[in-house]
């Protein structure tokens, strides 16, 4: 049996020890643990990597602690526009949605795009029409409301600037969620979901729903889910770059992921991190910020739930 493993993230940024109350820290760790266990248990029972990443991301979307699904940030119009994508490393099947509103679990819709259409990426009205056709419930805005996110938005609403998720200062903290997994059969998958950036302009799309930038999976190399300053992660084609270093240069997962996060994306001005697995079940979770909400578990005995740089 192949070593199976899962790694998840809940965003990266200026996460310095002591900044959060112990209660809040415990709540974040608990939420990460629940999402991780949901994915791991599924893998342990012989489930697929694709199902594992979807269930883990759904759990993270359902908690208001993270900037995805419930708890998504506010746009300049005071609305929520969410993005998500998912990819299967075995078939290279991929699905993505962008600029959607009212959908409780954007990751499920991204998977439906992958499995129920001939397309990879649906955005805006078209994505919403597709969701309605499939019978998705459209939640009202009250479901997504979070007081903390609202205050964040009020703080910068009239400034003409935008800001990455619950920042202490501009560009300092991101709360996108993501998961990667390797199943007992050696298949890998990746999923990412986000509310984007506070006060973002209507129509702004980040890296999270873009296959190759925020999400990528290929059994030959790796599965990757990113979080960080989306514009830079798009320019760096970050998730695919990790895969390319492995495929073209024969690098290990660890070396490729580190090179991309700690050198290449940093050199172009991007901050953030990623979680990645390969088809042997190896895990990498590099970040170039002070911290990243992250957790991983593998059948080889690895187990981590962490926030800060240790
Ligand atoms: N990458 C996301 C975006 O730019 C933000 C994040 O990671 O929190 O939309």
Short mmCIF file of C-alpha atoms and ligand atoms in Angstrom, two decimals:
data_model
loop_
_atom_site.label_atom_id
_atom_site.label_comp_id
_atom_site.label_asym_id
_atom_site.label_seq_id
_atom_site.Cartn_x
_atom_site.Cartn_y
_atom_site.Cartn_z
CA UNK A 1 0.00 0.00 0.00
CA UNK A 2 1.20 3.49 -0.86
CA UNK A 3 1.96 5.88 2.02
CA UNK A 4 -1.06 8.14 2.20
CA UNK A 5 -0.98 11.69 3.44
CA UNK A 6 -2.79 15.00 3.61
CA UNK A 7 -1.68 18.60 4.19
CA UNK A 8 -3.91 21.63 4.61
CA UNK A 9 -3.51 25.37 5.03
CA UNK A 10 -5.70 28.21 6.27
CA UNK A 11 -3.60 31.12 5.00
CA UNK A 12 -0.20 32.66 5.69
CA UNK A 13 1.00 36.04 6.93
CA UNK A 14 2.17 38.11 9.88
CA UNK A 15 1.36 35.46 12.42
CA UNK A 16 3.65 36.17 15.34
CA UNK A 17 3.50 34.32 18.64
CA UNK A 18 1.65 36.27 21.32
CA UNK A 19 -0.46 38.32 18.90
CA UNK A 20 -3.48 36.11 19.34
CA UNK A 21 -5.28 35.19 22.54
CA UNK A 22 -4.68 31.59 23.64
CA UNK A 23 -8.39 30.92 23.07
CA UNK A 24 -8.27 32.13 19.51
CA UNK A 25 -5.11 30.17 18.83
CA UNK A 26 -6.75 27.03 20.21
CA UNK A 27 -9.84 27.65 18.04
CA UNK A 28 -7.69 27.88 14.89
CA UNK A 29 -5.81 24.72 15.77
CA UNK A 30 -9.03 22.88 16.54
CA UNK A 31 -10.52 23.90 13.21
CA UNK A 32 -7.39 22.76 11.37
CA UNK A 33 -7.41 19.45 13.26
CA UNK A 34 -11.05 18.74 12.39
CA UNK A 35 -10.50 19.42 8.69
CA UNK A 36 -7.30 17.37 8.66
CA UNK A 37 -8.91 14.39 10.42
CA UNK A 38 -11.89 14.44 8.05
CA UNK A 39 -9.55 14.11 5.06
CA UNK A 40 -7.19 11.64 6.72
CA UNK A 41 -9.97 9.32 7.91
CA UNK A 42 -11.33 9.22 4.40
CA UNK A 43 -7.91 8.27 3.01
CA UNK A 44 -7.46 5.64 5.71
CA UNK A 45 -10.75 4.05 4.71
CA UNK A 46 -9.50 3.71 1.12
CA UNK A 47 -11.04 6.95 -0.17
CA UNK A 48 -9.61 8.98 -3.02
CA UNK A 49 -7.30 11.98 -2.77
CA UNK A 50 -9.95 14.03 -4.57
CA UNK A 51 -12.61 13.25 -1.96
CA UNK A 52 -10.12 13.91 0.83
CA UNK A 53 -9.15 17.39 -0.38
CA UNK A 54 -12.78 18.29 -1.02
CA UNK A 55 -13.97 17.28 2.44
CA UNK A 56 -11.05 19.01 4.18
CA UNK A 57 -11.67 22.25 2.28
CA UNK A 58 -15.42 22.07 2.96
CA UNK A 59 -14.70 21.96 6.69
CA UNK A 60 -12.44 25.01 6.39
CA UNK A 61 -15.05 26.82 4.28
CA UNK A 62 -17.67 26.16 6.97
CA UNK A 63 -15.69 27.89 9.72
CA UNK A 64 -15.77 31.71 9.82
CA UNK A 65 -12.17 31.71 11.07
CA UNK A 66 -10.86 31.45 7.53
CA UNK A 67 -11.40 33.60 4.46
CA UNK A 68 -13.35 31.08 2.37
CA UNK A 69 -17.04 30.21 2.27
CA UNK A 70 -18.51 31.43 5.57
CA UNK A 71 -16.27 34.25 6.79
CA UNK A 72 -15.22 35.40 3.33
CA UNK A 73 -13.97 39.00 3.17
CA UNK A 74 -16.01 41.92 1.83
CA UNK A 75 -15.50 43.41 -1.62
CA UNK A 76 -15.55 47.17 -2.33
CA UNK A 77 -19.32 46.84 -2.85
CA UNK A 78 -19.82 45.21 0.52
CA UNK A 79 -20.53 41.82 -1.07
CA UNK A 80 -18.70 38.48 -1.08
CA UNK A 81 -17.14 37.11 -4.26
CA UNK A 82 -15.56 33.72 -3.87
CA UNK A 83 -13.11 31.69 -5.96
CA UNK A 84 -12.18 27.99 -5.82
CA UNK A 85 -10.44 25.29 -7.81
CA UNK A 86 -9.70 21.57 -7.62
CA UNK A 87 -7.46 19.24 -9.64
CA UNK A 88 -7.02 15.48 -9.93
CA UNK A 89 -3.39 14.41 -10.46
CA UNK A 90 -4.31 11.13 -12.13
CA UNK A 91 -6.51 12.42 -14.95
CA UNK A 92 -5.34 16.06 -14.93
CA UNK A 93 -9.05 16.85 -14.69
CA UNK A 94 -9.59 20.29 -13.19
CA UNK A 95 -12.49 22.52 -12.22
CA UNK A 96 -12.61 26.16 -11.14
CA UNK A 97 -15.13 28.85 -10.28
CA UNK A 98 -14.67 32.53 -9.75
CA UNK A 99 -16.71 35.59 -8.72
CA UNK A 100 -19.46 33.49 -7.20
CA UNK A 101 -21.83 34.57 -4.44
CA UNK A 102 -24.18 32.76 -2.10
CA UNK A 103 -22.61 29.32 -2.51
CA UNK A 104 -21.87 27.69 0.87
CA UNK A 105 -19.11 25.44 -0.48
CA UNK A 106 -17.45 26.89 -3.58
CA UNK A 107 -15.11 23.88 -3.74
CA UNK A 108 -18.07 21.57 -4.42
CA UNK A 109 -19.10 23.77 -7.35
CA UNK A 110 -15.53 23.72 -8.71
CA UNK A 111 -15.63 19.93 -8.57
CA UNK A 112 -18.96 19.91 -10.39
CA UNK A 113 -17.43 22.05 -13.14
CA UNK A 114 -14.72 19.41 -13.46
CA UNK A 115 -17.08 16.43 -13.44
CA UNK A 116 -20.28 17.70 -15.04
CA UNK A 117 -19.02 19.95 -17.83
CA UNK A 118 -16.52 19.90 -20.66
CA UNK A 119 -15.01 23.07 -19.28
CA UNK A 120 -12.42 23.87 -16.64
CA UNK A 121 -13.34 27.36 -15.47
CA UNK A 122 -16.72 29.06 -15.03
CA UNK A 123 -16.94 32.62 -13.73
CA UNK A 124 -19.54 35.10 -12.52
CA UNK A 125 -23.10 34.86 -13.85
CA UNK A 126 -22.35 31.73 -15.86
CA UNK A 127 -21.00 29.93 -12.79
CA UNK A 128 -24.06 31.02 -10.80
CA UNK A 129 -26.41 29.82 -13.55
CA UNK A 130 -24.61 26.47 -13.52
CA UNK A 131 -25.00 26.24 -9.72
CA UNK A 132 -28.72 26.98 -9.99
CA UNK A 133 -29.13 24.34 -12.69
CA UNK A 134 -27.55 21.79 -10.39
CA UNK A 135 -29.92 22.79 -7.61
CA UNK A 136 -27.45 24.50 -5.30
CA UNK A 137 -29.07 26.46 -2.51
CA UNK A 138 -28.19 30.15 -2.74
CA UNK A 139 -27.55 31.31 0.82
CA UNK A 140 -28.42 34.87 1.70
CA UNK A 141 -25.65 37.27 2.65
CA UNK A 142 -26.37 36.83 6.36
CA UNK A 143 -24.84 33.34 6.16
CA UNK A 144 -21.47 34.75 5.08
CA UNK A 145 -21.50 37.71 7.48
CA UNK A 146 -18.73 37.88 10.02
CA UNK A 147 -18.40 40.91 12.30
CA UNK A 148 -14.60 40.83 12.21
CA UNK A 149 -14.51 40.83 8.40
CA UNK A 150 -17.09 43.61 8.31
CA UNK A 151 -15.01 45.83 10.61
CA UNK A 152 -11.98 45.10 8.49
CA UNK A 153 -13.82 46.28 5.44
CA UNK A 154 -15.16 49.42 7.18
CA UNK A 155 -11.57 50.31 8.12
CA UNK A 156 -10.44 50.56 4.49
CA UNK A 157 -13.72 50.93 2.62
CA UNK A 158 -13.17 54.54 1.54
CA UNK A 159 -9.42 54.38 1.19
CA UNK A 160 -9.39 53.28 -2.44
CA UNK A 161 -6.98 50.48 -1.49
CA UNK A 162 -7.52 46.79 -1.06
CA UNK A 163 -6.06 44.49 1.50
CA UNK A 164 -5.30 40.85 1.96
CA UNK A 165 -7.39 39.00 4.49
CA UNK A 166 -7.59 40.32 8.07
CA UNK A 167 -4.32 42.20 7.81
CA UNK A 168 -2.75 43.94 10.74
CA UNK A 169 -1.05 46.09 8.17
CA UNK A 170 -1.48 46.03 4.42
CA UNK A 171 -0.48 42.79 2.74
CA UNK A 172 0.39 41.08 5.98
CA UNK A 173 -1.98 38.19 6.34
CA UNK A 174 -3.91 35.81 4.10
CA UNK A 175 -6.72 33.43 4.99
CA UNK A 176 -7.37 31.38 1.90
CA UNK A 177 -7.79 27.66 2.56
CA UNK A 178 -6.43 24.66 0.71
CA UNK A 179 -5.64 20.97 0.85
CA UNK A 180 -3.48 18.45 -0.95
CA UNK A 181 -3.60 14.68 -0.51
CA UNK A 182 -2.03 11.43 -1.66
CA UNK A 183 -4.23 8.33 -1.42
CA UNK A 184 -3.42 4.64 -0.89
CA UNK A 185 -3.25 4.17 -4.65
CA UNK A 186 -0.64 6.88 -5.18
CA UNK A 187 -3.02 9.37 -6.72
CA UNK A 188 -2.74 12.98 -5.63
CA UNK A 189 -5.11 15.96 -5.72
CA UNK A 190 -5.22 19.63 -4.75
CA UNK A 191 -7.98 22.09 -3.81
CA UNK A 192 -8.04 25.80 -2.92
CA UNK A 193 -10.87 28.14 -1.88
CA UNK A 194 -10.95 31.84 -1.00
CA UNK A 195 -12.98 34.99 -0.50
CA UNK A 196 -10.05 36.92 -2.03
CA UNK A 197 -9.01 40.31 -0.70
CA UNK A 198 -10.84 42.85 1.49
CA UNK A 199 -12.22 45.78 -0.53
CA UNK A 200 -11.13 44.16 -3.80
CA UNK A 201 -12.65 45.69 -6.90
CA UNK A 202 -15.55 43.85 -8.53
CA UNK A 203 -14.22 41.35 -11.00
CA UNK A 204 -10.82 40.91 -9.33
CA UNK A 205 -9.64 37.33 -9.59
CA UNK A 206 -6.68 36.03 -7.61
CA UNK A 207 -4.47 32.99 -8.00
CA UNK A 208 -6.66 30.57 -6.02
CA UNK A 209 -9.00 29.51 -8.85
CA UNK A 210 -6.26 29.56 -11.49
CA UNK A 211 -4.96 26.15 -12.37
CA UNK A 212 -1.16 26.37 -12.38
CA UNK A 213 -1.01 29.49 -10.19
CA UNK A 214 -2.85 28.70 -6.94
CA UNK A 215 -3.64 25.03 -7.55
CA UNK A 216 -2.04 22.20 -9.51
CA UNK A 217 -1.88 18.38 -9.38
CA UNK A 218 -0.10 15.83 -11.52
CA UNK A 219 0.69 12.27 -10.38
CA UNK A 220 4.06 12.53 -12.17
CA UNK A 221 5.18 15.33 -9.87
CA UNK A 222 3.11 16.92 -7.11
CA UNK A 223 -0.16 18.43 -5.89
CA UNK A 224 0.06 22.03 -4.69
CA UNK A 225 -2.30 24.54 -3.02
CA UNK A 226 -1.05 28.10 -2.48
CA UNK A 227 -1.88 31.09 -0.30
CA UNK A 228 -0.43 34.57 -0.52
CA UNK A 229 -0.43 37.77 -2.53
CA UNK A 230 -2.40 36.46 -5.48
CA UNK A 231 -1.13 38.88 -8.11
CA UNK A 232 2.44 37.65 -7.53
CA UNK A 233 1.44 34.01 -7.38
CA UNK A 234 -0.25 34.45 -10.76
CA UNK A 235 2.86 36.08 -12.26
CA UNK A 236 5.06 33.35 -10.83
CA UNK A 237 2.70 30.53 -11.95
CA UNK A 238 3.70 29.18 -8.57
CA UNK A 239 1.96 25.81 -8.26
CA UNK A 240 3.04 24.73 -11.74
CA UNK A 241 6.55 26.02 -11.17
CA UNK A 242 6.99 23.55 -8.30
CA UNK A 243 5.82 20.78 -10.61
CA UNK A 244 8.18 21.94 -13.40
CA UNK A 245 11.24 21.88 -11.17
CA UNK A 246 10.41 18.29 -10.26
CA UNK A 247 9.61 17.20 -13.79
CA UNK A 248 12.33 18.98 -15.74
CA UNK A 249 15.11 19.07 -13.19
CA UNK A 250 14.32 15.95 -11.19
CA UNK A 251 14.22 17.86 -7.90
CA UNK A 252 12.60 16.47 -4.76
CA UNK A 253 9.27 17.88 -3.59
CA UNK A 254 10.93 19.59 -0.64
CA UNK A 255 13.65 21.27 -2.74
CA UNK A 256 11.25 22.38 -5.48
CA UNK A 257 8.68 23.82 -3.05
CA UNK A 258 11.37 25.65 -1.07
CA UNK A 259 13.02 27.10 -4.16
CA UNK A 260 9.72 28.51 -5.42
CA UNK A 261 8.48 29.98 -2.13
CA UNK A 262 11.74 31.12 -0.57
CA UNK A 263 13.49 32.32 -3.74
CA UNK A 264 11.48 32.68 -6.94
CA UNK A 265 8.24 34.15 -5.64
CA UNK A 266 10.07 36.20 -3.02
CA UNK A 267 12.33 37.67 -5.72
CA UNK A 268 9.35 39.04 -7.61
CA UNK A 269 7.85 40.51 -4.42
CA UNK A 270 5.34 37.82 -3.46
CA UNK A 271 4.70 36.63 0.06
CA UNK A 272 2.83 33.57 1.20
CA UNK A 273 3.24 29.82 1.23
CA UNK A 274 1.95 26.51 -0.04
CA UNK A 275 1.21 22.94 0.93
CA UNK A 276 2.31 20.14 -1.40
CA UNK A 277 2.46 16.35 -1.62
CA UNK A 278 3.97 13.93 -4.13
CA UNK A 279 2.67 10.51 -5.14
CA UNK A 280 4.90 8.78 -2.57
CA UNK A 281 3.07 10.63 0.19
CA UNK A 282 5.90 13.09 0.95
CA UNK A 283 4.77 16.48 2.25
CA UNK A 284 6.21 20.04 2.00
CA UNK A 285 4.71 23.15 3.65
CA UNK A 286 7.09 26.11 3.01
CA UNK A 287 6.13 29.75 3.62
CA UNK A 288 8.11 33.00 3.44
CA UNK A 289 5.89 34.90 5.92
CA UNK A 290 6.07 34.84 9.73
CA UNK A 291 3.50 32.09 9.92
CA UNK A 292 1.01 29.92 8.09
CA UNK A 293 -2.00 28.08 9.47
CA UNK A 294 -1.12 24.54 8.49
CA UNK A 295 -1.51 20.90 9.39
CA UNK A 296 -0.49 17.55 7.97
CA UNK A 297 -0.70 13.86 8.71
CA UNK A 298 0.68 10.81 6.94
CA UNK A 299 0.38 7.05 7.35
CA UNK A 300 4.18 7.07 7.82
CA UNK A 301 3.61 8.74 11.18
CA UNK A 302 4.07 12.41 10.44
CA UNK A 303 1.66 14.71 12.33
CA UNK A 304 1.70 18.50 12.63
CA UNK A 305 -0.75 21.28 13.47
CA UNK A 306 1.05 24.63 13.54
CA UNK A 307 0.69 28.36 13.05
CA UNK A 308 4.06 30.03 13.65
CA UNK A 309 7.55 29.51 12.35
CA UNK A 310 9.06 27.15 14.93
N1 LIG B 1 -4.20 34.17 -2.73
C1 LIG B 1 -5.45 34.77 -2.33
C2 LIG B 1 -5.86 35.82 -3.33
O1 LIG B 1 -5.01 36.55 -3.81
C3 LIG B 1 -5.37 35.43 -0.99
C4 LIG B 1 -4.97 34.51 0.11
O2 LIG B 1 -4.16 33.60 -0.07
O3 LIG B 1 -5.50 34.69 1.22
O4 LIG B 1 -7.04 35.94 -3.59
#
